[in-house]
Amino acid sequence: MKGIIFVLILASGLSASAVLASDVNLGINLNIGNSPPPSGAPIVVEEPPQFIMPHSLGFYVAVGMPFDMFYVANRYYVYRGNQWYYGLRYNGPWHMTSYQHLPVPLRRHQLDRIRHYRDEEYRVYSRDREHYRGRHYRPEYVGKERHGDRDGREDRGDGREREYRHEGHGHGDR
């Protein structure tokens, strides 16, 4: 170990004299500790997901997705790779958030219970979709090129904007 330190000191001393003579910079970085965890795969949602609202939860949960997605208080939330994200549209852009900043209805239930209620309600929904009496909806398709500004409006390309609405909540709105 002492030999390695001696070689490093000798090398830095020799390179320091060369640096002074030639106006060249030398930098040494030594990082000790854990590097930050790699970010997970990007959240990609190609098609509008189907959402159902289990009565026990009081907010919408997506079904048929490879990760957990929720619609609460006019925002979409995704739990993926032990991290929470939110966005104004079902297909992003996504922003990291912490558990403490989630809406209260989402924090009120543990994730495994939310999944249980979702799966239970989805079995009822999938048995007879035509006569399902619960609340459900599928947002309208939004392509990546159609993202408007961040206030929830879409640029129609004709100088006017269209407000996003989440209509068509199924038979449960009667």
XYZ file of C-alpha atoms in Angstrom:
174
model
C 0.000 0.000 0.000
C 2.847 2.395 0.881
C 4.424 1.603 -2.487
C 1.262 2.589 -4.356
C 0.992 5.859 -2.444
C 4.677 6.620 -3.144
C 4.174 5.972 -6.873
C 1.084 8.235 -6.931
C 2.923 11.051 -5.157
C 5.924 10.671 -7.442
C 3.707 10.641 -10.551
C 1.799 13.721 -9.435
C 5.063 15.532 -8.654
C 6.515 14.738 -12.050
C 3.315 15.642 -13.849
C 3.051 18.883 -11.853
C 6.413 20.066 -13.173
C 5.347 19.113 -16.712
C 2.069 20.975 -16.249
C 3.824 24.138 -15.103
C 6.141 23.970 -18.067
C 3.467 23.435 -20.712
C 0.270 25.192 -19.475
C -1.608 21.875 -19.464
C -4.123 21.052 -16.726
C -4.175 17.767 -14.841
C -7.105 16.629 -12.735
C -7.503 13.587 -10.522
C -10.920 12.470 -9.243
C -11.253 9.976 -6.448
C -14.835 8.955 -5.629
C -15.519 6.840 -2.593
C -18.990 5.542 -1.832
C -21.993 4.382 -3.772
C -22.853 5.884 -7.091
C -26.440 7.050 -7.528
C -28.846 4.305 -8.569
C -29.380 4.072 -12.310
C -32.645 5.509 -13.500
C -35.134 2.901 -14.598
C -36.418 2.369 -18.070
C -38.455 5.289 -19.375
C -42.193 5.220 -18.778
C -43.764 4.663 -22.172
C -47.521 4.484 -22.677
C -48.359 4.000 -26.349
C -52.154 3.737 -26.064
C -54.608 5.296 -23.613
C -54.988 2.901 -20.678
C -58.335 1.650 -19.389
C -59.126 3.000 -15.920
C -61.642 1.654 -13.426
C -62.600 3.107 -10.061
C -62.937 0.559 -7.268
C -65.520 1.906 -4.829
C -63.206 0.984 -1.919
C -60.513 3.351 -3.226
C -62.362 6.351 -4.634
C -59.845 6.982 -7.431
C -59.071 5.484 -10.822
C -56.570 2.673 -11.338
C -55.276 1.522 -14.723
C -55.689 -2.087 -15.772
C -53.628 -4.068 -18.249
C -50.461 -2.040 -17.659
C -46.959 -3.415 -16.934
C -46.705 -0.978 -13.988
C -49.048 0.712 -11.513
C -50.833 3.805 -12.834
C -53.473 5.914 -11.082
C -55.597 8.941 -11.891
C -56.199 11.137 -8.848
C -57.001 14.851 -8.538
C -56.563 15.550 -12.275
C -53.082 14.025 -12.415
C -51.683 10.676 -13.432
C -49.393 8.851 -11.024
C -47.093 5.924 -11.777
C -45.275 3.695 -9.342
C -42.370 1.979 -11.054
C -38.984 0.746 -9.865
C -39.634 1.833 -6.253
C -40.192 5.405 -7.423
C -43.296 7.599 -7.798
C -43.884 9.820 -10.836
C -46.670 12.198 -11.824
C -47.783 13.748 -15.086
C -50.626 15.806 -16.507
C -51.260 13.269 -19.271
C -51.339 9.495 -19.332
C -48.242 9.442 -21.550
C -46.183 12.036 -19.697
C -43.953 13.870 -19.501
C -43.237 12.280 -16.115
C -41.725 13.985 -13.084
C -40.307 12.240 -10.034
C -42.118 12.846 -6.770
C -41.936 11.491 -3.245
C -44.498 9.498 -1.307
C -45.102 12.522 0.945
C -46.215 14.588 -2.067
C -48.808 12.082 -3.291
C -52.471 13.061 -2.921
C -54.072 11.900 0.331
C -56.427 9.365 -1.309
C -53.422 7.569 -2.805
C -51.458 7.609 0.468
C -54.471 6.362 2.412
C -53.981 2.796 1.104
C -50.961 0.515 0.959
C -49.896 -0.416 -2.558
C -50.636 -4.120 -2.105
C -54.219 -3.273 -0.990
C -54.665 -0.955 -3.991
C -53.583 -3.792 -6.276
C -55.969 -6.173 -4.510
C -58.949 -3.795 -4.947
C -57.941 -3.136 -8.569
C -57.727 -6.840 -9.420
C -60.994 -7.604 -7.626
C -62.833 -4.810 -9.461
C -61.251 -5.728 -12.792
C -62.627 -9.273 -12.499
C -66.128 -7.790 -12.142
C -65.523 -5.370 -15.021
C -64.125 -7.999 -17.396
C -67.012 -10.447 -16.807
C -69.569 -8.135 -18.420
C -68.154 -4.853 -19.688
C -71.398 -3.883 -21.421
C -73.355 -3.920 -18.153
C -70.622 -2.875 -15.742
C -72.153 -0.412 -13.271
C -68.938 1.008 -11.829
C -67.077 4.081 -13.021
C -64.528 3.649 -15.771
C -62.950 5.631 -18.566
C -60.244 5.613 -21.182
C -58.601 8.990 -21.922
C -58.551 10.143 -25.513
C -55.417 9.363 -27.482
C -52.660 11.962 -27.187
C -49.650 11.488 -29.455
C -46.289 12.805 -28.315
C -46.306 15.424 -31.065
C -49.587 16.833 -29.725
C -48.326 17.845 -26.280
C -49.464 21.364 -25.579
C -48.323 23.501 -22.745
C -48.356 22.406 -19.124
C -51.775 23.785 -18.170
C -53.660 20.751 -19.446
C -54.589 22.246 -22.805
C -53.831 20.807 -26.181
C -52.661 22.888 -29.096
C -55.017 22.130 -31.970
C -52.716 23.764 -34.508
C -55.350 26.297 -35.595
C -54.591 28.985 -33.009
C -57.232 27.659 -30.625
C -56.745 25.313 -27.714
C -58.938 22.491 -26.520
C -59.417 21.769 -22.836
C -58.719 18.163 -21.854
C -61.794 16.560 -20.394
C -62.206 13.123 -18.943
C -65.671 12.274 -20.100
C -67.301 8.961 -20.724
C -67.119 7.493 -17.269
C -69.260 4.551 -18.335
C -72.535 3.407 -16.897
C -71.591 4.623 -13.413
C -72.412 8.253 -14.267
C -76.137 7.689 -14.733
